[in-house]
Every structure is written in structure tokens, then in C-alpha cells.
JSON list of C-alpha atoms in Angstrom, two decimals:
[
{"chain": "A", "resi": 1, "resn": "VAL", "atom": "CA", "xyz": [50.52, 35.62, -59.59]},
{"chain": "A", "resi": 2, "resn": "GLN", "atom": "CA", "xyz": [47.60, 35.23, -57.19]},
{"chain": "A", "resi": 3, "resn": "LEU", "atom": "CA", "xyz": [44.50, 33.97, -58.86]},
{"chain": "A", "resi": 4, "resn": "VAL", "atom": "CA", "xyz": [41.10, 35.04, -57.55]},
{"chain": "A", "resi": 5, "resn": "GLU", "atom": "CA", "xyz": [38.01, 32.85, -57.86]},
{"chain": "A", "resi": 6, "resn": "SER", "atom": "CA", "xyz": [34.41, 33.92, -57.47]},
{"chain": "A", "resi": 7, "resn": "GLY", "atom": "CA", "xyz": [30.93, 32.60, -58.14]},
{"chain": "A", "resi": 8, "resn": "GLY", "atom": "CA", "xyz": [30.58, 29.85, -55.59]},
{"chain": "A", "resi": 9, "resn": "GLY", "atom": "CA", "xyz": [27.48, 29.45, -53.49]},
{"chain": "A", "resi": 10, "resn": "SER", "atom": "CA", "xyz": [24.71, 27.14, -52.37]},
{"chain": "A", "resi": 11, "resn": "VAL", "atom": "CA", "xyz": [22.25, 25.60, -54.82]},
{"chain": "A", "resi": 12, "resn": "GLN", "atom": "CA", "xyz": [19.81, 22.75, -54.91]},
{"chain": "A", "resi": 13, "resn": "SER", "atom": "CA", "xyz": [20.45, 19.59, -56.83]},
{"chain": "A", "resi": 14, "resn": "GLY", "atom": "CA", "xyz": [19.93, 20.20, -60.54]},
{"chain": "A", "resi": 15, "resn": "GLY", "atom": "CA", "xyz": [20.90, 23.85, -60.28]},
{"chain": "A", "resi": 16, "resn": "SER", "atom": "CA", "xyz": [23.69, 25.77, -61.98]},
{"chain": "A", "resi": 17, "resn": "LEU", "atom": "CA", "xyz": [26.59, 27.97, -61.00]},
{"chain": "A", "resi": 18, "resn": "ARG", "atom": "CA", "xyz": [29.33, 29.72, -62.94]},
{"chain": "A", "resi": 19, "resn": "LEU", "atom": "CA", "xyz": [32.74, 30.10, -61.37]},
{"chain": "A", "resi": 20, "resn": "SER", "atom": "CA", "xyz": [35.19, 32.76, -62.50]},
{"chain": "A", "resi": 21, "resn": "CYS", "atom": "CA", "xyz": [38.94, 33.03, -62.07]},
{"chain": "A", "resi": 22, "resn": "ALA", "atom": "CA", "xyz": [41.17, 35.97, -62.88]},
{"chain": "A", "resi": 23, "resn": "PRO", "atom": "CA", "xyz": [43.63, 36.68, -64.19]},
{"chain": "A", "resi": 24, "resn": "SER", "atom": "CA", "xyz": [43.82, 33.77, -66.60]},
{"chain": "A", "resi": 25, "resn": "ARG", "atom": "CA", "xyz": [46.92, 33.09, -68.71]},
{"chain": "A", "resi": 26, "resn": "SER", "atom": "CA", "xyz": [45.30, 33.95, -72.02]},
{"chain": "A", "resi": 27, "resn": "THR", "atom": "CA", "xyz": [48.03, 36.51, -72.76]},
{"chain": "A", "resi": 28, "resn": "TYR", "atom": "CA", "xyz": [50.71, 33.84, -72.43]},
{"chain": "A", "resi": 29, "resn": "SER", "atom": "CA", "xyz": [51.86, 31.75, -75.39]},
{"chain": "A", "resi": 30, "resn": "SER", "atom": "CA", "xyz": [51.95, 28.42, -73.55]},
{"chain": "A", "resi": 31, "resn": "TYR", "atom": "CA", "xyz": [49.93, 27.54, -70.49]},
{"chain": "A", "resi": 32, "resn": "CYS", "atom": "CA", "xyz": [47.25, 25.43, -68.95]},
{"chain": "A", "resi": 33, "resn": "MET", "atom": "CA", "xyz": [44.45, 26.68, -66.73]},
{"chain": "A", "resi": 34, "resn": "ALA", "atom": "CA", "xyz": [42.51, 24.20, -64.66]},
{"chain": "A", "resi": 35, "resn": "TRP", "atom": "CA", "xyz": [39.83, 23.80, -62.06]},
{"chain": "A", "resi": 36, "resn": "PHE", "atom": "CA", "xyz": [40.34, 21.47, -59.12]},
{"chain": "A", "resi": 37, "resn": "ARG", "atom": "CA", "xyz": [38.07, 20.67, -56.22]},
{"chain": "A", "resi": 38, "resn": "GLN", "atom": "CA", "xyz": [38.51, 19.25, -52.77]},
{"chain": "A", "resi": 39, "resn": "ALA", "atom": "CA", "xyz": [35.80, 17.92, -50.51]},
{"chain": "A", "resi": 40, "resn": "PRO", "atom": "CA", "xyz": [36.37, 17.40, -46.76]},
{"chain": "A", "resi": 41, "resn": "ASP", "atom": "CA", "xyz": [38.55, 14.37, -46.07]},
{"chain": "A", "resi": 42, "resn": "LYS", "atom": "CA", "xyz": [39.11, 13.80, -49.78]},
{"chain": "A", "resi": 43, "resn": "GLU", "atom": "CA", "xyz": [42.07, 14.38, -52.05]},
{"chain": "A", "resi": 44, "resn": "ARG", "atom": "CA", "xyz": [42.16, 17.33, -54.40]},
{"chain": "A", "resi": 45, "resn": "GLU", "atom": "CA", "xyz": [40.93, 16.23, -57.81]},
{"chain": "A", "resi": 46, "resn": "GLY", "atom": "CA", "xyz": [41.05, 17.74, -61.26]},
{"chain": "A", "resi": 47, "resn": "VAL", "atom": "CA", "xyz": [37.72, 18.82, -62.68]},
{"chain": "A", "resi": 48, "resn": "ALA", "atom": "CA", "xyz": [38.48, 20.50, -66.00]},
{"chain": "A", "resi": 49, "resn": "ALA", "atom": "CA", "xyz": [41.38, 22.05, -67.87]},
{"chain": "A", "resi": 50, "resn": "ILE", "atom": "CA", "xyz": [42.04, 24.18, -70.93]},
{"chain": "A", "resi": 51, "resn": "ASP", "atom": "CA", "xyz": [45.38, 24.69, -72.62]},
{"chain": "A", "resi": 52, "resn": "SER", "atom": "CA", "xyz": [46.79, 27.49, -74.73]},
{"chain": "A", "resi": 53, "resn": "ASP", "atom": "CA", "xyz": [45.61, 25.70, -77.90]},
{"chain": "A", "resi": 54, "resn": "GLY", "atom": "CA", "xyz": [42.07, 25.74, -76.58]},
{"chain": "A", "resi": 55, "resn": "SER", "atom": "CA", "xyz": [41.91, 22.01, -75.98]},
{"chain": "A", "resi": 56, "resn": "THR", "atom": "CA", "xyz": [39.77, 21.02, -73.02]},
{"chain": "A", "resi": 57, "resn": "SER", "atom": "CA", "xyz": [39.58, 17.99, -70.79]},
{"chain": "A", "resi": 58, "resn": "TYR", "atom": "CA", "xyz": [37.17, 16.93, -68.07]},
{"chain": "A", "resi": 59, "resn": "ALA", "atom": "CA", "xyz": [36.90, 14.46, -65.27]},
{"chain": "A", "resi": 60, "resn": "ASP", "atom": "CA", "xyz": [34.50, 11.65, -66.12]},
{"chain": "A", "resi": 61, "resn": "SER", "atom": "CA", "xyz": [32.27, 12.67, -63.23]},
{"chain": "A", "resi": 62, "resn": "VAL", "atom": "CA", "xyz": [31.53, 16.09, -64.75]},
{"chain": "A", "resi": 63, "resn": "LYS", "atom": "CA", "xyz": [31.53, 15.38, -68.49]},
{"chain": "A", "resi": 64, "resn": "GLY", "atom": "CA", "xyz": [28.41, 16.69, -70.14]},
{"chain": "A", "resi": 65, "resn": "ARG", "atom": "CA", "xyz": [27.57, 18.87, -67.14]},
{"chain": "A", "resi": 66, "resn": "PHE", "atom": "CA", "xyz": [30.52, 21.24, -66.72]},
{"chain": "A", "resi": 67, "resn": "THR", "atom": "CA", "xyz": [32.13, 23.48, -69.32]},
{"chain": "A", "resi": 68, "resn": "ILE", "atom": "CA", "xyz": [35.47, 25.23, -69.00]},
{"chain": "A", "resi": 69, "resn": "SER", "atom": "CA", "xyz": [36.08, 28.33, -71.07]},
{"chain": "A", "resi": 70, "resn": "GLN", "atom": "CA", "xyz": [38.05, 31.52, -71.11]},
{"chain": "A", "resi": 71, "resn": "ASP", "atom": "CA", "xyz": [37.41, 35.07, -72.21]},
{"chain": "A", "resi": 72, "resn": "LYS", "atom": "CA", "xyz": [40.70, 36.39, -73.52]},
{"chain": "A", "resi": 73, "resn": "ALA", "atom": "CA", "xyz": [39.47, 39.97, -73.68]},
{"chain": "A", "resi": 74, "resn": "LYS", "atom": "CA", "xyz": [38.58, 39.84, -69.98]},
{"chain": "A", "resi": 75, "resn": "ASN", "atom": "CA", "xyz": [41.52, 37.61, -69.11]},
{"chain": "A", "resi": 76, "resn": "THR", "atom": "CA", "xyz": [39.13, 35.41, -67.16]},
{"chain": "A", "resi": 77, "resn": "LEU", "atom": "CA", "xyz": [38.63, 31.67, -66.84]},
{"chain": "A", "resi": 78, "resn": "TYR", "atom": "CA", "xyz": [35.17, 30.20, -66.27]},
{"chain": "A", "resi": 79, "resn": "LEU", "atom": "CA", "xyz": [33.62, 26.97, -65.16]},
{"chain": "A", "resi": 80, "resn": "GLN", "atom": "CA", "xyz": [29.95, 26.63, -66.04]},
{"chain": "A", "resi": 81, "resn": "MET", "atom": "CA", "xyz": [28.41, 23.96, -63.85]},
{"chain": "A", "resi": 82, "resn": "ASN", "atom": "CA", "xyz": [24.98, 22.60, -64.76]},
{"chain": "A", "resi": 83, "resn": "SER", "atom": "CA", "xyz": [22.90, 19.75, -63.36]},
{"chain": "A", "resi": 84, "resn": "LEU", "atom": "CA", "xyz": [24.75, 20.00, -60.09]},
{"chain": "A", "resi": 85, "resn": "LYS", "atom": "CA", "xyz": [24.68, 17.05, -57.73]},
{"chain": "A", "resi": 86, "resn": "PRO", "atom": "CA", "xyz": [25.32, 16.83, -53.98]},
{"chain": "A", "resi": 87, "resn": "GLU", "atom": "CA", "xyz": [28.56, 15.00, -54.74]},
{"chain": "A", "resi": 88, "resn": "ASP", "atom": "CA", "xyz": [29.82, 18.15, -56.49]},
{"chain": "A", "resi": 89, "resn": "THR", "atom": "CA", "xyz": [29.97, 19.85, -53.10]},
{"chain": "A", "resi": 90, "resn": "ALA", "atom": "CA", "xyz": [33.56, 20.96, -52.52]},
{"chain": "A", "resi": 91, "resn": "MET", "atom": "CA", "xyz": [35.96, 23.87, -52.42]},
{"chain": "A", "resi": 92, "resn": "TYR", "atom": "CA", "xyz": [36.81, 24.75, -56.00]},
{"chain": "A", "resi": 93, "resn": "TYR", "atom": "CA", "xyz": [40.21, 26.13, -56.96]},
{"chain": "A", "resi": 94, "resn": "CYS", "atom": "CA", "xyz": [41.60, 27.48, -60.18]},
{"chain": "A", "resi": 95, "resn": "ALA", "atom": "CA", "xyz": [45.23, 26.82, -60.99]},
{"chain": "A", "resi": 96, "resn": "ALA", "atom": "CA", "xyz": [47.76, 27.84, -63.60]},
{"chain": "A", "resi": 97, "resn": "PHE", "atom": "CA", "xyz": [50.58, 25.86, -65.17]},
{"chain": "A", "resi": 98, "resn": "ASP", "atom": "CA", "xyz": [53.09, 28.05, -66.99]},
{"chain": "A", "resi": 99, "resn": "SER", "atom": "CA", "xyz": [55.73, 25.53, -68.06]},
{"chain": "A", "resi": 100, "resn": "GLY", "atom": "CA", "xyz": [54.13, 24.33, -71.27]},
{"chain": "A", "resi": 101, "resn": "SER", "atom": "CA", "xyz": [50.98, 23.97, -73.31]},
{"chain": "A", "resi": 102, "resn": "TRP", "atom": "CA", "xyz": [49.90, 20.63, -71.82]},
{"chain": "A", "resi": 103, "resn": "CYS", "atom": "CA", "xyz": [47.78, 20.11, -68.76]},
{"chain": "A", "resi": 104, "resn": "PRO", "atom": "CA", "xyz": [49.32, 18.07, -65.95]},
{"chain": "A", "resi": 105, "resn": "THR", "atom": "CA", "xyz": [47.00, 15.78, -64.05]},
{"chain": "A", "resi": 106, "resn": "ALA", "atom": "CA", "xyz": [48.83, 16.18, -60.75]},
{"chain": "A", "resi": 107, "resn": "TYR", "atom": "CA", "xyz": [47.77, 19.22, -58.78]},
{"chain": "A", "resi": 108, "resn": "TYR", "atom": "CA", "xyz": [51.27, 19.77, -57.38]},
{"chain": "A", "resi": 109, "resn": "GLU", "atom": "CA", "xyz": [52.60, 20.58, -60.84]},
{"chain": "A", "resi": 110, "resn": "TYR", "atom": "CA", "xyz": [50.56, 23.77, -61.03]},
{"chain": "A", "resi": 111, "resn": "ASN", "atom": "CA", "xyz": [52.48, 26.85, -59.99]},
{"chain": "A", "resi": 112, "resn": "ASP", "atom": "CA", "xyz": [49.76, 29.35, -59.09]},
{"chain": "A", "resi": 113, "resn": "TRP", "atom": "CA", "xyz": [46.51, 28.87, -57.20]},
{"chain": "A", "resi": 114, "resn": "GLY", "atom": "CA", "xyz": [43.50, 30.82, -56.10]},
{"chain": "A", "resi": 115, "resn": "GLN", "atom": "CA", "xyz": [42.15, 30.87, -52.58]},
{"chain": "A", "resi": 116, "resn": "GLY", "atom": "CA", "xyz": [39.15, 28.72, -53.47]},
{"chain": "A", "resi": 117, "resn": "THR", "atom": "CA", "xyz": [35.42, 29.24, -53.65]},
{"chain": "A", "resi": 118, "resn": "GLN", "atom": "CA", "xyz": [32.91, 27.00, -51.90]},
{"chain": "A", "resi": 119, "resn": "VAL", "atom": "CA", "xyz": [30.21, 25.17, -53.84]},
{"chain": "A", "resi": 120, "resn": "THR", "atom": "CA", "xyz": [27.48, 23.47, -51.84]},
{"chain": "A", "resi": 121, "resn": "VAL", "atom": "CA", "xyz": [24.75, 21.42, -53.50]},
{"chain": "A", "resi": 122, "resn": "SER", "atom": "CA", "xyz": [21.83, 20.25, -51.40]},
{"chain": "A", "resi": 123, "resn": "SER", "atom": "CA", "xyz": [19.54, 17.38, -52.27]}
]
């Protein structure tokens, strides 16, 4: 199922953005939804993930600044990004893993992806 992200844009350092991704997997019994990002000439990296039990995990670089959540009624995944830094500049992707209730760290294990939304943070 094609995922669709929105909410990217350009902000100054210290600003905030909220990314959205739909449809999430909140109607499934076992799943993981995650946000990844990829900057030019860098590997795709995991940013945050949430599993079907509601457990969340974050990359060390975003802990305390980013929050992943989902609205089951709207079937939408979110990534609230606060205190943005220039190094957060990247294309952000949401991804779904449908083979269990854990969250793989490797991006290639996720079965569905969105097209990406660009986040640019200027200093």
C-alpha cells in the first residue's frame, strides 16, 4: 500500500515541523511504522519507530526533540520535530513493516514506503 507523507518544508534552526503519513497500520494487529531520513550522499537512517504495542524508539540524534505518534481514528502517523538543527536537513520517508510487532533497524526490511517529504533547516 502506498504511503503518503506531508508536512515537510523549510524552517530556521530551532523551529518545528510536523510530518504526517497515511495510511498508517493502526488497524493491523502486528506492525511497525517508522520514519527514516536520507541526506544527499548519506545512507538512509532510521529516525523513529512505533510498534503495534505502542512502544517507541528514537535515534540518539533526535531523542528529546522528535516525537513519533499515531492517531488510530485518522489512521495517520506523525513525527513532531522540535528544536530543528541544520543537520536534520534530509528527505524524510515513512515506512511500514507488516511481518511482526517489532521494528527492524534495517530500512530494507520495511515493505511499504512513501515518496518522501523534504525537510530543510537553515542556520
